[in-house]
Coordinates of C-alpha atoms in Angstrom, one line a residue:
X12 CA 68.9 -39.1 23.8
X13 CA 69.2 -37.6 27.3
X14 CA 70.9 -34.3 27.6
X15 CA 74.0 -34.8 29.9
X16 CA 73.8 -33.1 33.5
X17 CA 76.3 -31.0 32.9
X18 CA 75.2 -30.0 29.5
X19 CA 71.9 -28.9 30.7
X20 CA 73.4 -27.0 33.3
X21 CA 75.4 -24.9 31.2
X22 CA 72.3 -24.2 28.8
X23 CA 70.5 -22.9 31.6
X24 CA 72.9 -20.8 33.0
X25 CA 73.7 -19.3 29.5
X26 CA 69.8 -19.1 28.4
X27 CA 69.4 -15.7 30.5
X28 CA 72.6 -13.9 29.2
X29 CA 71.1 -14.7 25.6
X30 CA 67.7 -13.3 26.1
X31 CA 69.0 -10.3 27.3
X32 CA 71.4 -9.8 24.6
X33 CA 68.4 -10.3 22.4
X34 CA 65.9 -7.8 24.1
X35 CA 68.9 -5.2 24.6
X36 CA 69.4 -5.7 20.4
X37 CA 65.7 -5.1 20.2
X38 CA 65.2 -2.1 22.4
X39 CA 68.8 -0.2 20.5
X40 CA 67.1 -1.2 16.9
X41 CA 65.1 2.1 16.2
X42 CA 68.7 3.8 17.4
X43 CA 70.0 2.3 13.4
X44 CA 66.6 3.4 11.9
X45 CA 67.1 5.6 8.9
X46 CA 65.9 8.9 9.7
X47 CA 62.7 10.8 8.0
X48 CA 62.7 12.6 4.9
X49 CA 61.5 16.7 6.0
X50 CA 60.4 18.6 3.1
X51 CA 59.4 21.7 5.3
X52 CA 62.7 23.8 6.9
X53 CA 64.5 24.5 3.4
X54 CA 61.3 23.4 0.8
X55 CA 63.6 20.6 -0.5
X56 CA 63.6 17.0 0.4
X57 CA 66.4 16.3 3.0
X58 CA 67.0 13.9 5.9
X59 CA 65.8 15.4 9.3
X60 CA 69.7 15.5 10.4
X61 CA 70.5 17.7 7.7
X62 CA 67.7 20.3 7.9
X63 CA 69.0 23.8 8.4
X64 CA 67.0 24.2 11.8
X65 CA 64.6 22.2 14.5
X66 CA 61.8 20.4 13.3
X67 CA 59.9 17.1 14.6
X68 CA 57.8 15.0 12.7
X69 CA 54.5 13.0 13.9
X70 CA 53.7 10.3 12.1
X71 CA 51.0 8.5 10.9
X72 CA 51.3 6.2 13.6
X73 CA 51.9 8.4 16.6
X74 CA 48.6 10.1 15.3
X75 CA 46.9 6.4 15.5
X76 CA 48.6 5.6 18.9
X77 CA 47.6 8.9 20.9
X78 CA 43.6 8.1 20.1
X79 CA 43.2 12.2 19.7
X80 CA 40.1 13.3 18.0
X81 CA 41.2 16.4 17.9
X82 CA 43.9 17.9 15.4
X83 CA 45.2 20.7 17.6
X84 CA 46.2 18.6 20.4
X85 CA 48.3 16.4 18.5
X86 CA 51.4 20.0 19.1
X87 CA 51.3 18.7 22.8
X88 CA 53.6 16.3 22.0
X89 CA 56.4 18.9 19.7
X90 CA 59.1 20.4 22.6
X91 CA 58.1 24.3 23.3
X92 CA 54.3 24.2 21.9
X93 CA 51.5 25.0 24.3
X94 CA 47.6 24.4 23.7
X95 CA 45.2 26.7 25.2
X96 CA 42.0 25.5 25.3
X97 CA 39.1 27.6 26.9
X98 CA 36.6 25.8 26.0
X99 CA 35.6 22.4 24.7
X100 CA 35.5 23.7 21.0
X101 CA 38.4 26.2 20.5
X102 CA 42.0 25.3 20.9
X103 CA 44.8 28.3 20.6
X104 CA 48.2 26.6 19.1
X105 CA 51.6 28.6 20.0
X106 CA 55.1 28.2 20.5
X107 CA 56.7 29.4 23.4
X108 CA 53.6 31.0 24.4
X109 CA 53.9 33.7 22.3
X110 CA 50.8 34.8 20.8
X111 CA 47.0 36.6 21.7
X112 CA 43.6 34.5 22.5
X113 CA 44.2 33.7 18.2
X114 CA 47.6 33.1 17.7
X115 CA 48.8 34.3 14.1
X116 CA 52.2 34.3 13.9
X117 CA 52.5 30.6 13.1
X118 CA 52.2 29.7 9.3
X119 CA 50.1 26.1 9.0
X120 CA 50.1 24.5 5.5
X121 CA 47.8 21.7 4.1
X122 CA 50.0 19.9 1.3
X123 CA 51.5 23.2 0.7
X124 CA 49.3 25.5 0.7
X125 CA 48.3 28.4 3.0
X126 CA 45.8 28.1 5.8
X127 CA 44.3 30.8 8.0
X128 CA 41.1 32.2 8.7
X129 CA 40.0 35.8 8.9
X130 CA 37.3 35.6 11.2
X131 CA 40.1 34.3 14.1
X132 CA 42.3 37.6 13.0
X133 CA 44.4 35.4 10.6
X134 CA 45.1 32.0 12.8
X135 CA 43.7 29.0 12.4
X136 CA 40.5 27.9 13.2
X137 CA 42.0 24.1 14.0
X138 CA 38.6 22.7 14.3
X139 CA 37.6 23.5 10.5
X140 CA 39.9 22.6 8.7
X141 CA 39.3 20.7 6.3
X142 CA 41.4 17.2 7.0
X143 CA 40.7 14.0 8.4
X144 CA 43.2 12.5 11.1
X145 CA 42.7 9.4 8.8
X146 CA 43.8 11.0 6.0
X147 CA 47.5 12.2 7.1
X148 CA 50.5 10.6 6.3
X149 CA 52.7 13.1 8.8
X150 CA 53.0 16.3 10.0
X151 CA 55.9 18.4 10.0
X152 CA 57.0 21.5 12.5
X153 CA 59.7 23.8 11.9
X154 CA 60.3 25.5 15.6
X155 CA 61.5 28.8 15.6
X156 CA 62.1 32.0 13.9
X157 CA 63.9 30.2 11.0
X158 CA 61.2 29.8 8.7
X159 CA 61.6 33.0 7.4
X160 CA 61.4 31.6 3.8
X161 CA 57.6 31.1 4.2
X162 CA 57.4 35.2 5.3
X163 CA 56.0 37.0 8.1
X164 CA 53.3 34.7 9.2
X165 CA 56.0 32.2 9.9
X166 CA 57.7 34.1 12.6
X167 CA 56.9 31.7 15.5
X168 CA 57.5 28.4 13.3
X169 CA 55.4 26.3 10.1
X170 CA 53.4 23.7 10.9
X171 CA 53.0 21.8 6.9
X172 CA 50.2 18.7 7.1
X173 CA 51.1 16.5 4.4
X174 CA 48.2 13.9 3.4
X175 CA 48.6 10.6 2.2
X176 CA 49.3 9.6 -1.9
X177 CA 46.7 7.4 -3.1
X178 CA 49.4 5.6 -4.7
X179 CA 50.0 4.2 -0.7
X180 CA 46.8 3.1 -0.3
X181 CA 43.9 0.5 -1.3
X182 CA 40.6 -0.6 0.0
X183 CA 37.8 1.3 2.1
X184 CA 37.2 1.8 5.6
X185 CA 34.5 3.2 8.0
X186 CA 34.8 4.0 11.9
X187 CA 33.1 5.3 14.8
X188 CA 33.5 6.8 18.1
X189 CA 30.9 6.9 21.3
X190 CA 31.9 8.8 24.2
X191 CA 30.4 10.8 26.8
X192 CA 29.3 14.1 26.9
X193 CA 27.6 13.6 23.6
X194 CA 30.2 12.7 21.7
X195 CA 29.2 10.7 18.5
X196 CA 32.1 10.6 15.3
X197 CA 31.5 8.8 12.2
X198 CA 34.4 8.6 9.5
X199 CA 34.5 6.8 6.2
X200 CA 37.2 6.7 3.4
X201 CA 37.1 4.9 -0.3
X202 CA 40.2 4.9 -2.1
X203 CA 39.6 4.0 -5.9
X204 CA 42.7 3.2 -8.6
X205 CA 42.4 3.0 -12.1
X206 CA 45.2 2.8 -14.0
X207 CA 48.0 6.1 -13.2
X208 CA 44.9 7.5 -11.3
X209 CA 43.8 6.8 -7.5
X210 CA 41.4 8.7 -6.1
X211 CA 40.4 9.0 -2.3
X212 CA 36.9 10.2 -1.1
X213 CA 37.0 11.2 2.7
X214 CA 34.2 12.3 5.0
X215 CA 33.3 12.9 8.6
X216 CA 30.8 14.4 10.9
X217 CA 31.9 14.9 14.8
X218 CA 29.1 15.8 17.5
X219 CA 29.9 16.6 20.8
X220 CA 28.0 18.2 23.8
X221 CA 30.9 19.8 25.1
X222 CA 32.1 20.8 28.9
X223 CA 29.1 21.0 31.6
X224 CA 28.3 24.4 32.5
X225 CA 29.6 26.3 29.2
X226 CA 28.1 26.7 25.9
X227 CA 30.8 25.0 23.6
X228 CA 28.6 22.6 21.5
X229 CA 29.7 21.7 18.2
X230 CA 28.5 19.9 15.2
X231 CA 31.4 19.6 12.4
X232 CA 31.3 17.7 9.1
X233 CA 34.4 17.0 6.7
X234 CA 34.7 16.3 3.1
X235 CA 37.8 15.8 1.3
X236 CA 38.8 15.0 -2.4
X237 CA 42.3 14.1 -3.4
X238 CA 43.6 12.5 -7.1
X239 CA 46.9 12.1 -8.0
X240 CA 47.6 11.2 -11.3
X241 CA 50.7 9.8 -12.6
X242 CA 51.2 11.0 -16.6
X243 CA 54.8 9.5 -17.4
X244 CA 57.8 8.7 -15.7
X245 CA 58.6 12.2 -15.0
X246 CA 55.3 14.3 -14.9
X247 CA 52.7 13.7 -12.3
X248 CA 49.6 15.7 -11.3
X249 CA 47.6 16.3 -7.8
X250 CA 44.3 17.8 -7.3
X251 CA 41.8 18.2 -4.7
X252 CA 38.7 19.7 -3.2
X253 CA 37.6 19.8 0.1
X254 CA 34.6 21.8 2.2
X255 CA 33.7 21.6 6.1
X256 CA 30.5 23.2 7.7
X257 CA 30.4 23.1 11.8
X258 CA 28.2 25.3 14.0
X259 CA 29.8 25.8 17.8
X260 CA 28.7 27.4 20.4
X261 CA 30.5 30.1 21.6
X262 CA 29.6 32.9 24.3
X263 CA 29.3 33.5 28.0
X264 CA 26.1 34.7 30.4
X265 CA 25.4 37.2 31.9
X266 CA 28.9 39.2 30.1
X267 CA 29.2 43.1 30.5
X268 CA 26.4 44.7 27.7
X269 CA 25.9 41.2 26.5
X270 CA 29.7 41.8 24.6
X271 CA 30.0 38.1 24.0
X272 CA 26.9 36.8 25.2
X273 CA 25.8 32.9 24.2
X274 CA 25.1 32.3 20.8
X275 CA 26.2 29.7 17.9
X276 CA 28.5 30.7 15.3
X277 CA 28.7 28.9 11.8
X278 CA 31.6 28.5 9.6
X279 CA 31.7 26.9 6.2
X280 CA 35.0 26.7 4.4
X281 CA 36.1 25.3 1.2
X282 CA 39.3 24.9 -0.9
X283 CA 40.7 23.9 -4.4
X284 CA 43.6 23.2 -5.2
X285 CA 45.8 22.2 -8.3
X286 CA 49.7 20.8 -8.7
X287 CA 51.8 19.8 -11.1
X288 CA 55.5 17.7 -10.8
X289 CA 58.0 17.7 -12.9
X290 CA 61.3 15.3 -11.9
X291 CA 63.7 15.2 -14.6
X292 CA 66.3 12.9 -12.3
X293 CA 66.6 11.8 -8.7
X294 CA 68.7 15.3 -8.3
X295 CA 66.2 17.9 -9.5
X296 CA 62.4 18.6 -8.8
X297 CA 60.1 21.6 -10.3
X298 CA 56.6 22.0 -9.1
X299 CA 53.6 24.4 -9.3
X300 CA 50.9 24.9 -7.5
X301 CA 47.4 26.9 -7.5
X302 CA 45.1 27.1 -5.2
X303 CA 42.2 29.0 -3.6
X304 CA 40.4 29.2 -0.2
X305 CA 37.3 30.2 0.8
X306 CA 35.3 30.8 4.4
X307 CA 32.3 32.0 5.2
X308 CA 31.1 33.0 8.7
X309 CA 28.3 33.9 11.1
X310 CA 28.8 35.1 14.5
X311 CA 26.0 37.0 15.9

């Protein structure tokens, strides 16, 4: 049947009121989003509006949607964190530019445990360590002084990477990256469930010719073992094992005495490390951990 003149009219004149009404619901919907669980500022889970000081939490996919191949500049993004980068190779992390050429006053955590490296006067050496982008579920930053729970090392804030449960994941997967200047990534994960037990196998190798003009080469390779295994209701286990080798070059010419003249310097790092869960009821959590790190290095 023919829609009346006046009929149609109205329809029309309404039909743009609606579709804004619609888009305006769409755009205010992540405002009624339940906020993240932070397991970082007071070492207990809590919702991010309850957490006794400022943190901000990247995501999985915020890490997907920036494209960065590089962990370090992911803490462009969190308010009052600069990245230094003098060279292709070597990034400095630091809030409110506080810190020296290797910034130590910042505590970074993988799952938990303690990260830093000797050889860059006990920072982190962002480029080895040993965790694929792929591989992280988020990362969590507790800004400021008030981290004092995690000791001295924390005066300038915590930075804990948290890595995905095998328990949210299934299936393999395999990626690559071309670029200029060199740059040639190749990245491949296997996640394995049998029964309680998934297991996830990670590995990566990253090539890059770095900046024209300086010697910042760098060859890096990534392994990464996780298991989490489930034994009752109450009891769960996590264990894993990764390693990373790179060689970079480092070095300027023609420096006073030959101080820091050009030369490659190789790293290798490792780590092992063991938990244990124990969660009675939905109000109460115990936990242990072990672990052990280990770096080797060669700077000539």
């Amino acid at each position: 049947m023919p829609l009346h003149p006046r009929l149609a009219l109205a329809v029309l004149l309404a039909a743009p009121g609606m579709m804004t009404t619609a888009a305006a619901m769409d755009s205010e919907a992540h405002f009624f989003e339940s906020l993240p669980v932070v397991l970082s500022a007071s070492r207990l889970p809590q919702a991010l509006q309850d957490s006794p000081g400022a943190v901000t939490v990247i995501d999985a996919d915020m890490i997907a949607a920036t494209g960065y191949r590089d962990l370090a500049r992911l803490f462009r993004l969190v308010p009052g964190m600069q990245v230094a980068q003098e060279r292709g190779n070597q990034q400095w992390v630091t809030y409110h530019g506080l810190g020296a050429d290797y910034p130590n006053q910042m505590q970074v955590l993988i799952d938990g445990r303690s990260v830093y490296s000797p050889h860059y006067s006990g920072g982190a050496n962002w480029s080895a360590l040993p965790v694929l982008l792929q591989d992280i579920e988020r990362i969590e930053i507790v800004r400021g002084s008030n981290s004092a729970t995690y000791g001295s090392n924390a005066f300038l804030g915590v930075v804990n990477i948290i890595t995905r449960h095998t328990g949210t994941e299934t299936g393999s997967s395999v990626s690559t990256r071309l670029g200029s200047h060199g740059i040639a990534d190749l990245a491949g994960r296997a996640v394995l469930h049998d029964g309680p037990l998934g297991l996830r196998l990670s590995a990566e190798e990253q090539r890059d010719d770095g900046w024209s003009g300086l010697r910042d080469t760098q060859r890096l390779r990534r392994f990464n073992l996780r298991g989490d295994l489930a034994l009752d209701t109450m009891n769960a286990l996590q264990f894993s094992a990764s390693y990373s080798d790179g060689r970079l070059g480092v070095g300027f010419r023609e420096t006073l005495f030959d101080g820091s003249g050009e030369r490659d310097l190789e790293q290798r790092d490792y780590t092992l490390h063991l938990g244990w869960r124990h969660t009675p009821n939905a109000d109460e959590e115990w936990s242990l951990s072990w672990y052990r790190n280990g770096e080797r290095t060669r700077d000539e």
